[in-house]
Short mmCIF file of C-alpha atoms in Angstrom, two decimals:
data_model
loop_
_atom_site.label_atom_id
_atom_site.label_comp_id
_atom_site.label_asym_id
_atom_site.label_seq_id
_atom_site.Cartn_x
_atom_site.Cartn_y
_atom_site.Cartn_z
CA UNK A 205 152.28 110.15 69.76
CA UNK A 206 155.88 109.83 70.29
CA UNK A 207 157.22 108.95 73.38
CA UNK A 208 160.45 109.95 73.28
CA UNK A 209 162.29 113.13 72.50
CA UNK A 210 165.14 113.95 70.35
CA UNK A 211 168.40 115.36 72.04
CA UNK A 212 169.94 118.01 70.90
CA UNK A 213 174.04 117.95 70.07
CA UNK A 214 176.23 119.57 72.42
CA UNK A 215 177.50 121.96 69.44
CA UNK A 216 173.42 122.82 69.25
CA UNK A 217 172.80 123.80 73.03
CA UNK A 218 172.29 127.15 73.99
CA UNK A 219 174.15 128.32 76.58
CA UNK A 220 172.23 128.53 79.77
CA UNK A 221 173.47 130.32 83.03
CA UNK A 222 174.19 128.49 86.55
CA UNK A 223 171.46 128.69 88.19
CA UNK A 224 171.72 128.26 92.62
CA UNK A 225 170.80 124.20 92.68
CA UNK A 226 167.19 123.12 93.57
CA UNK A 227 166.13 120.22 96.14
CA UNK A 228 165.08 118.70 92.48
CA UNK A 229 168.32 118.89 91.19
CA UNK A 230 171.05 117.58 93.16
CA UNK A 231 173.46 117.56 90.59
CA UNK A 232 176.79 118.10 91.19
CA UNK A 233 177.85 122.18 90.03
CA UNK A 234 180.91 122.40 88.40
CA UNK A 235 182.72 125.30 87.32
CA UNK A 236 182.60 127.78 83.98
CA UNK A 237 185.32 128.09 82.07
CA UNK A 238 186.95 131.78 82.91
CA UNK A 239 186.74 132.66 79.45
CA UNK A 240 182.95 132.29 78.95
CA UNK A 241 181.69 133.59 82.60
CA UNK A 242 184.42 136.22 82.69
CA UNK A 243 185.10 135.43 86.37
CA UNK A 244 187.43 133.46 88.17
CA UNK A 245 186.51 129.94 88.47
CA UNK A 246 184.98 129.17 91.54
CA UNK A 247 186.03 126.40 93.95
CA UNK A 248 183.53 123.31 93.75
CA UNK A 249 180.96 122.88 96.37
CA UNK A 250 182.04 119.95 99.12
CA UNK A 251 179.42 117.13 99.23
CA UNK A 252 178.15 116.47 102.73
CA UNK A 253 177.19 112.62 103.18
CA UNK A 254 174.76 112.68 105.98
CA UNK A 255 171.93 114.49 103.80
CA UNK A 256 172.42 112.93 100.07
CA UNK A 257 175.92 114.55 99.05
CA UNK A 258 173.85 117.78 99.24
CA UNK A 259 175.95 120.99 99.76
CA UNK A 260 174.90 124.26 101.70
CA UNK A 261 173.34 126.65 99.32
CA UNK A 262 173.38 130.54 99.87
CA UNK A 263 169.62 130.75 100.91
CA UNK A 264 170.46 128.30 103.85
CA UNK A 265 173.33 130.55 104.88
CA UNK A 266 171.98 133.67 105.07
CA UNK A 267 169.15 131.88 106.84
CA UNK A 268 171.14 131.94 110.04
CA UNK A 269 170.69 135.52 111.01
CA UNK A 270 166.79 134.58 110.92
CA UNK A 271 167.37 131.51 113.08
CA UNK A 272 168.93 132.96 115.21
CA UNK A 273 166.47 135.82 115.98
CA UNK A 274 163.83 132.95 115.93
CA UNK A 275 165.77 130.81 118.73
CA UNK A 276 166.11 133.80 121.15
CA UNK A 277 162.25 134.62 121.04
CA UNK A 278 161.71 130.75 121.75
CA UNK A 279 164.35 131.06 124.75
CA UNK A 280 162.51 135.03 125.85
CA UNK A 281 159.00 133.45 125.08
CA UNK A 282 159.68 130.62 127.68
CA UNK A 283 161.21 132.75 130.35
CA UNK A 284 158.35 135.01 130.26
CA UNK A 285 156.30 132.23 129.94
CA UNK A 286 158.04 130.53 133.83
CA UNK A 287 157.73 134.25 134.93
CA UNK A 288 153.94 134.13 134.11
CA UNK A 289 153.54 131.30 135.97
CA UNK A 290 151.61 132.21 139.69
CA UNK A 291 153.91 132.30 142.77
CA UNK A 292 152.63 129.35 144.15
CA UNK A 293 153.08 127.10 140.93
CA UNK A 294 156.79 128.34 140.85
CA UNK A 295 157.43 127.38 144.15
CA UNK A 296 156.38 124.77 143.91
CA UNK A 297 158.80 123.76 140.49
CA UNK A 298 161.64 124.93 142.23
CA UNK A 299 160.70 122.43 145.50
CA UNK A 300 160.48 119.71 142.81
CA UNK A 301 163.95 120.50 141.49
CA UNK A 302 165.78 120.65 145.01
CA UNK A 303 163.93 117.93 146.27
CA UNK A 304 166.29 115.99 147.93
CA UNK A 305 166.85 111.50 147.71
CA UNK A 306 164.46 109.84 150.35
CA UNK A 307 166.02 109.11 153.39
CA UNK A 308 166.39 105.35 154.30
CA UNK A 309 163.92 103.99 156.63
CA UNK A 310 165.31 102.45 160.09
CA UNK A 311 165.90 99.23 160.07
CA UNK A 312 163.47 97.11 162.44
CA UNK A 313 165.32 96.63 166.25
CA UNK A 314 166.69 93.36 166.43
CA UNK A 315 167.21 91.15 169.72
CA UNK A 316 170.48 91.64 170.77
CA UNK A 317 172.88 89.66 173.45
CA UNK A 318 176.57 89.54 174.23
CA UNK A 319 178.08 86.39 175.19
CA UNK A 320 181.56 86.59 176.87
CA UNK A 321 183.49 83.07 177.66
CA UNK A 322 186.28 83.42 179.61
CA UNK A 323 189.27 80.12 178.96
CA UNK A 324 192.84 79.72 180.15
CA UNK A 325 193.87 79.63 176.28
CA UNK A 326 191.89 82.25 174.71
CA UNK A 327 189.15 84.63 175.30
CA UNK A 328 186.16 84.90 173.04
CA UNK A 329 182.91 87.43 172.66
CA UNK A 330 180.25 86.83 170.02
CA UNK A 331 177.05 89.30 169.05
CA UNK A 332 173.75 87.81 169.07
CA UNK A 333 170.92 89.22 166.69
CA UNK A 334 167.98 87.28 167.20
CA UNK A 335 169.68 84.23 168.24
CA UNK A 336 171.64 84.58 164.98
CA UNK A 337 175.64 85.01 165.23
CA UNK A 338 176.84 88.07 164.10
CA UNK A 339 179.93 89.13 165.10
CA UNK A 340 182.67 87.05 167.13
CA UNK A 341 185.54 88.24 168.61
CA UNK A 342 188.62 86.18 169.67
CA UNK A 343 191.93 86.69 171.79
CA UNK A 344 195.02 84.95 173.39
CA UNK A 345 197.62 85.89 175.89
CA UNK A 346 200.71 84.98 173.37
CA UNK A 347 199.04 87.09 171.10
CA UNK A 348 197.70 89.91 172.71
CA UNK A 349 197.89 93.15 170.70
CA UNK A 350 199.49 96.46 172.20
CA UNK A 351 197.52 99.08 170.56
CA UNK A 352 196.42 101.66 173.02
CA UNK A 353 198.93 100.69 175.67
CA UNK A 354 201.32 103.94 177.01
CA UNK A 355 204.75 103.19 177.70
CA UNK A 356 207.42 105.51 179.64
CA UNK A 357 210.23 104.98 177.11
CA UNK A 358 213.78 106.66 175.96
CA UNK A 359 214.58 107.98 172.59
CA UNK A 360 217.54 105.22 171.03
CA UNK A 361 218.33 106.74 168.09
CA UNK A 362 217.11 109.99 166.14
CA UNK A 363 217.02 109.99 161.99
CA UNK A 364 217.24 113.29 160.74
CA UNK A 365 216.78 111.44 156.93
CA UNK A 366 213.92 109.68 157.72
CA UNK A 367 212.33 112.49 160.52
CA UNK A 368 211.78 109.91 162.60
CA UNK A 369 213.16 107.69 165.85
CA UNK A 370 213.03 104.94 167.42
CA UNK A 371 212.40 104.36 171.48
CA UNK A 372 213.32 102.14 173.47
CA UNK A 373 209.84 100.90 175.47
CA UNK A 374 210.56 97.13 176.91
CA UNK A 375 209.62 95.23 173.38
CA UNK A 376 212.05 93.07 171.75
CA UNK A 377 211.84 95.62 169.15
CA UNK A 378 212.24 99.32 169.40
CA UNK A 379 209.13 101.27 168.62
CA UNK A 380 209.08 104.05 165.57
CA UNK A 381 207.99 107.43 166.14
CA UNK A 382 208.01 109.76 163.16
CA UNK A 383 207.77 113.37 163.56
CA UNK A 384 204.00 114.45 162.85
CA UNK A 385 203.28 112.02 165.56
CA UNK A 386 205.16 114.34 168.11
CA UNK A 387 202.46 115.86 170.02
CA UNK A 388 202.74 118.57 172.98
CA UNK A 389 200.07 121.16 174.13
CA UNK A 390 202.82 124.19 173.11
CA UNK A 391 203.27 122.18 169.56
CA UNK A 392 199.43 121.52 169.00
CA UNK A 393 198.54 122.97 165.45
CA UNK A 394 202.25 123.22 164.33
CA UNK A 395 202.76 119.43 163.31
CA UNK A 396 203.66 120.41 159.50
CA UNK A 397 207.88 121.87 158.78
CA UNK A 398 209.67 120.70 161.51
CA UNK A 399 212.46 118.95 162.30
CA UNK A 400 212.65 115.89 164.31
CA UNK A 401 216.16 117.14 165.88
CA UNK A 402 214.71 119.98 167.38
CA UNK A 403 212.10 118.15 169.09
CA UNK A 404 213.69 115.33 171.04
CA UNK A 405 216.83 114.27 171.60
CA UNK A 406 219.00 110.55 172.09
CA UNK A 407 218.75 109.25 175.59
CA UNK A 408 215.47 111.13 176.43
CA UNK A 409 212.82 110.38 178.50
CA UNK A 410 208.87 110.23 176.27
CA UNK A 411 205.85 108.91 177.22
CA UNK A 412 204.21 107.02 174.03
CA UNK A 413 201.17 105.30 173.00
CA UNK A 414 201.43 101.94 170.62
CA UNK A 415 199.24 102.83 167.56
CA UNK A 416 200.28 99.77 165.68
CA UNK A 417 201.31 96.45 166.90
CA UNK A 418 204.76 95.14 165.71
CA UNK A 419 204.92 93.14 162.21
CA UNK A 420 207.39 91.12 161.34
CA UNK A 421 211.07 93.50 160.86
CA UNK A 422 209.05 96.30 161.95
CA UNK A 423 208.58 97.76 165.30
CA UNK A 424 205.46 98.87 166.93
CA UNK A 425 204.24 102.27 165.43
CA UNK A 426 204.23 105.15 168.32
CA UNK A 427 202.70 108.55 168.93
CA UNK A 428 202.72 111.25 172.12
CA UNK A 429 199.31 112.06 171.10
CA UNK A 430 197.94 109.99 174.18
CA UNK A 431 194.55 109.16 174.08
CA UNK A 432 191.86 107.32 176.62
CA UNK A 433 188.63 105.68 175.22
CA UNK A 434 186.05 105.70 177.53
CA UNK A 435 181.99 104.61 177.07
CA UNK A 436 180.80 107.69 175.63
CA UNK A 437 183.89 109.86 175.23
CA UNK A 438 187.46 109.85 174.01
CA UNK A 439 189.91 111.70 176.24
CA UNK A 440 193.21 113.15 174.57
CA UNK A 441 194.70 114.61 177.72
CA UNK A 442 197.40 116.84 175.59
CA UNK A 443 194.75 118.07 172.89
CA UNK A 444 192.77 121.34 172.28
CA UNK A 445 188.80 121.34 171.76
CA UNK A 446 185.88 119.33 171.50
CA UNK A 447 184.31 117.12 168.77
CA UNK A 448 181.34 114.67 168.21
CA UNK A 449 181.47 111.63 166.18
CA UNK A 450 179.25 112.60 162.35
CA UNK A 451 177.65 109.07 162.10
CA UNK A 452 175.27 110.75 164.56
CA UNK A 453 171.96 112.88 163.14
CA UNK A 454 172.24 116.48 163.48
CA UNK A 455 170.14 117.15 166.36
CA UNK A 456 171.57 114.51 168.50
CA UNK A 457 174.90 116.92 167.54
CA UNK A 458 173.83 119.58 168.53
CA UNK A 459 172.48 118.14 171.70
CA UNK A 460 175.43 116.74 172.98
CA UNK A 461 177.67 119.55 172.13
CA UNK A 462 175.24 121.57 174.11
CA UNK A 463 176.04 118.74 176.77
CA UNK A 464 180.24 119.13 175.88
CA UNK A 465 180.25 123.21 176.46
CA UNK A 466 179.30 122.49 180.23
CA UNK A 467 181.72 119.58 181.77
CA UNK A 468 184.52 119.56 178.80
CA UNK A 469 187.64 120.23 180.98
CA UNK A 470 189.74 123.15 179.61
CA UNK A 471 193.21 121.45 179.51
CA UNK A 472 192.48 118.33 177.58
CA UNK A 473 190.50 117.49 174.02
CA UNK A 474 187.16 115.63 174.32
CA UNK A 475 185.68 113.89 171.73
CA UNK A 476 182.07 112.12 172.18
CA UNK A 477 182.18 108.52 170.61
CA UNK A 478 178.45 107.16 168.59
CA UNK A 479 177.79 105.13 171.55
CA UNK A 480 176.94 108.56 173.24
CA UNK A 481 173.88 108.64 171.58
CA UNK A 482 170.73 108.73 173.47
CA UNK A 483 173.09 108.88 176.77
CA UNK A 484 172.22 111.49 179.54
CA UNK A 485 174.47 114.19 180.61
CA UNK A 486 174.85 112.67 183.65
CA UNK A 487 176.01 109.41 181.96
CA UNK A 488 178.27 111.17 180.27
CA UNK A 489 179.54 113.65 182.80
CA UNK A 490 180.49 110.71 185.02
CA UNK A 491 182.50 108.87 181.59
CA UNK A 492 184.41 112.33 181.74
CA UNK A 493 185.39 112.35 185.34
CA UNK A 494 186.34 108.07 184.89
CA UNK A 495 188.84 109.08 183.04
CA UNK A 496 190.19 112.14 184.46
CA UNK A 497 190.99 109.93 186.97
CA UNK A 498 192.34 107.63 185.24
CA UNK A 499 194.89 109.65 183.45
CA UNK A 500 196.06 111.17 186.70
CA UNK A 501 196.72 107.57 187.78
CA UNK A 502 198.90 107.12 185.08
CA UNK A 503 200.40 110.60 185.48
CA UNK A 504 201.37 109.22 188.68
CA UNK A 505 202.85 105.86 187.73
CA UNK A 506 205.24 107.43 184.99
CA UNK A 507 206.35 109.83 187.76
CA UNK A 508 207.71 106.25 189.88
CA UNK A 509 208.36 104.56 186.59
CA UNK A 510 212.03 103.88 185.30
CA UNK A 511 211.85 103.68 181.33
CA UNK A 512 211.31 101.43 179.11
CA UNK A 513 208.25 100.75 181.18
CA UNK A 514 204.92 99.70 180.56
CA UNK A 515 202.43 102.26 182.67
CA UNK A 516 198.99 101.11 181.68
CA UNK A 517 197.62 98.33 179.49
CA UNK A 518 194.55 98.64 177.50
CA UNK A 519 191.85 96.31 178.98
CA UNK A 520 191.39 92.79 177.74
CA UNK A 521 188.92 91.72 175.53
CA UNK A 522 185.41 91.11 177.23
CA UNK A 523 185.94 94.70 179.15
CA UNK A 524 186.78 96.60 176.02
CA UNK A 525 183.77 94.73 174.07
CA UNK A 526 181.80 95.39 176.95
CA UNK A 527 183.00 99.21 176.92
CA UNK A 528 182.70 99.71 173.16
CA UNK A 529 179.24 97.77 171.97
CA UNK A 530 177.42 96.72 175.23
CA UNK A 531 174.94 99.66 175.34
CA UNK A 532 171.05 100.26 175.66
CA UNK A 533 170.38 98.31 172.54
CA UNK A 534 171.80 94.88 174.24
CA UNK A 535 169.03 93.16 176.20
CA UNK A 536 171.83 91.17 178.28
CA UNK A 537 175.52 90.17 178.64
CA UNK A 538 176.12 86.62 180.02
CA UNK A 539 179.97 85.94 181.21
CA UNK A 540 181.00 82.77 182.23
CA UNK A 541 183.86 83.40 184.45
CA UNK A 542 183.71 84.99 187.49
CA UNK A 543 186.61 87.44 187.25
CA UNK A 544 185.31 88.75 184.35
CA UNK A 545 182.19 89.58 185.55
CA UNK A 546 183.55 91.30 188.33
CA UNK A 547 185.50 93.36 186.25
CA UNK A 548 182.47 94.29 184.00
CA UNK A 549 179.79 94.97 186.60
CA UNK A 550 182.73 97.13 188.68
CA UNK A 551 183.44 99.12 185.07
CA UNK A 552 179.55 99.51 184.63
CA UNK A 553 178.70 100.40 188.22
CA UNK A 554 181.86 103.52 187.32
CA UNK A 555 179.76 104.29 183.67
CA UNK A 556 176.53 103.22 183.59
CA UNK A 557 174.64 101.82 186.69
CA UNK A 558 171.57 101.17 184.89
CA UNK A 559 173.44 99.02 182.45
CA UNK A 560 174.45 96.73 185.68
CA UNK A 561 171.69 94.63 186.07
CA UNK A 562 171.97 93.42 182.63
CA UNK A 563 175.13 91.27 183.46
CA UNK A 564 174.22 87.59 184.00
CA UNK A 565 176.27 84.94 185.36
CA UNK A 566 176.14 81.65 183.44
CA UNK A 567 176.31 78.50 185.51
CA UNK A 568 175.10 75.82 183.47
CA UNK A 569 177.60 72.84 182.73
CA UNK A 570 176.98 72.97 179.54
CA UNK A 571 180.17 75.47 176.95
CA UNK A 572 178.48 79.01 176.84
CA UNK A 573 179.03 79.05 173.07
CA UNK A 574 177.49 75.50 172.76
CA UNK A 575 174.55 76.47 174.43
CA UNK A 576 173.65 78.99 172.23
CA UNK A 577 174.87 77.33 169.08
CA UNK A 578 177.88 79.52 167.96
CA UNK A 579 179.92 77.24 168.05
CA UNK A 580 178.12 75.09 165.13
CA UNK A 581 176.95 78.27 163.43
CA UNK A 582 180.97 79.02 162.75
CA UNK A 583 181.82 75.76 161.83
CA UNK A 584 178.69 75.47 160.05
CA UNK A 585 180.40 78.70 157.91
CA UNK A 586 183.42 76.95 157.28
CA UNK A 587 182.08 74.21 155.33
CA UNK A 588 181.90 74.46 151.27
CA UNK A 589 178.12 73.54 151.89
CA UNK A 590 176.27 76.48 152.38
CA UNK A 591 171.89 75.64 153.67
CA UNK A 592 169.83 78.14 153.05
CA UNK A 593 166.73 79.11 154.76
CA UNK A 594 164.48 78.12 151.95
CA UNK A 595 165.58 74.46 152.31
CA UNK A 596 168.01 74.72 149.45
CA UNK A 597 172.15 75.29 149.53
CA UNK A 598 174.79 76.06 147.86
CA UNK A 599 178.72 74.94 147.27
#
């Protein structure tokens, strides 16, 4: 039998018609001559590499009408198919979908103390959380910051370029006040499009609060917007309105805004700081009416005052510590120096009576911040040995 076949020469062939190409044959089509077909010659087919050079054929093209029919009974087969579904199974797909991340679990309470040690040199607070340092505070007289005191000063010079000005308030450098910062109860809500020289004038009296301390060629940054910080509540005594700090949960909102709607004063803004929360209303209440009397105090001293003047100073560092982070949280505050514990138990007593009987009065001859080791925990820090817990450490 033979195994082979003989081919035929090209001038033998019969002419055979272009047939549409096969999946067998993926031959490349090329075009009839014009003269044989009696068409025009059509344009070759482009090769498409990601499926074997194989070109779209007709049968594939006029396949998309059918697709497409097919793909929108798939998408009306599964809608009626989730509409099918009983009421409760689709509620309960839909709580799936919304369900919202886990909310983090509260940490375990931790032991807390505040230490306050009182020198001639410097003044210094640290945060105890079971018997571990965790914060430390630290102040001197040279280099006391200003921020928050209120100063009875007089306008030096006015920039209509810069819509700003400087006053004059006792410093060594003249304190900036820009024009957004320019605060009065007939001005509140109108802070944006206006023009410094139709607010104040040179040479006239203001009464300003130090938002920033001084740096370097810069003076101390300024605002009329006065504001008092009390335990539990801010008071801005030329503001509009009421507000509560949004680190709290929403009931606790909506609990002490109930609480706001009865004592918040008309004439004045009142905003309720974090440490409000858990307080009573009558804790609060009696924060409001501490400083409503303290602002007409210093109502009263800027009447007798002759600017630049300094009217009140913001309170040193263990009584603002003490009036910022001491609250029901802190088993204890021990102060070694007698002033200062005056000052705090008097400030309490005003606040929060309860809070009073957590004040101690360290005697002991031994440093305050030696006896609890903070001073060899911070140095301990500063060292390019680290120890860890696990008996290991690191450089």
């Amino acid at each position: 039998m033979r195994w082979f076949r003989n081919r035929r020469k090209p001038e033998e062939q019969a002419p055979v018609e272009a047939a549409a190409p096969t999946p067998e044959a993926p031959e490349p089509v090329t075009p009839e001559p014009a003269s044989e077909a009696g068409e025009q010659p059509t344009r070759p087919k482009r090769r498409r590499g990601s499926r074997g050079g194989k070109g779209r054929s007709r049968k594939a093209t006029d396949a998309g009408p059918e697709r497409k029919e097919k793909d929108g009974a798939r998408a009306a087969g599964a809608t009626s198919t989730a509409a099918a579904k009983p009421p409760r199974q689709r509620e309960r797909t839909q709580t799936r979908r919304r369900r919202e991340p886990p909310k983090p679990r509260p940490l375990p309470s931790a032991k807390r103390e505040l230490l306050i040690s009182v020198d001639v040199g410097e003044q210094r607070v640290a945060v105890l959380e079971d018997d571990r340092v965790a914060e430390v505070y630290l102040e001197r007289p040279e280099r006391r910051s200003i921020a928050g005191n209120i100063y009875l000063g007089t306008v030096d010079n006015v920039l209509p370029g810069m819509e700003a000005a400087f006053i004059e308030i006792g410093l060594e450098k003249n304190g900036f006040l820009y024009v957004d910062e320019i605060v009065t109860p007939e001005l509140e809500g109108k802070r944006h499009g206006r023009k410094i020289q139709d607010l104040i004038s040179r040479g006239q009296t203001i009464m300003v609060q130090a938002v920033k301390d001084p740096m370097k060629t810069k003076g101390a940054r300024l605002t009329t917007e006065i504001s008092l910080p009390g335990r539990f509540l801010v008071l801005v005594p030329n503001g509009e309105g009421q507000g509560v700090s949004r680190r709290l949960d929403d009931d606790e909102r909506l609990r002490l805004k109930d609480i706001l709607k009865k004592i918040a004063p008309k004439d004045a803004g009142v905003i309720v700081r974090t440490a409000a929360e858990g307080a009573s209303a009558e804790d609060i209440e009696r924060d409001l009416v501490f400083l409503q009397k303290l602002w007409k105090s210093i109502q009263q001293r800027a009447k007798e005052a002759k600017p630049p003047e300094l009217i009140y100073q913001e309170a040193e560092l263990p009584l603002r510590v003490t009036r910022d982070l001491f609250t029901d949280n802190f088993e204890r505050a021990i102060v070694d120096n007698d002033q200062a514990f005056k000052r705090i138990t008097g400030y309490l007593k005003k606040t929060s009576p309860h809070m009073v009987e957590r004040v101690v009065r360290y005697k002991e001859k031994q440093a305050l911040m030696d006896a609890f080791g903070v001073d060899a925990e911070i140095k301990s820090t500063l060292k390019r040995r680290v120890d860890l817990p696990s008996g290991g450490y690191l450089v």
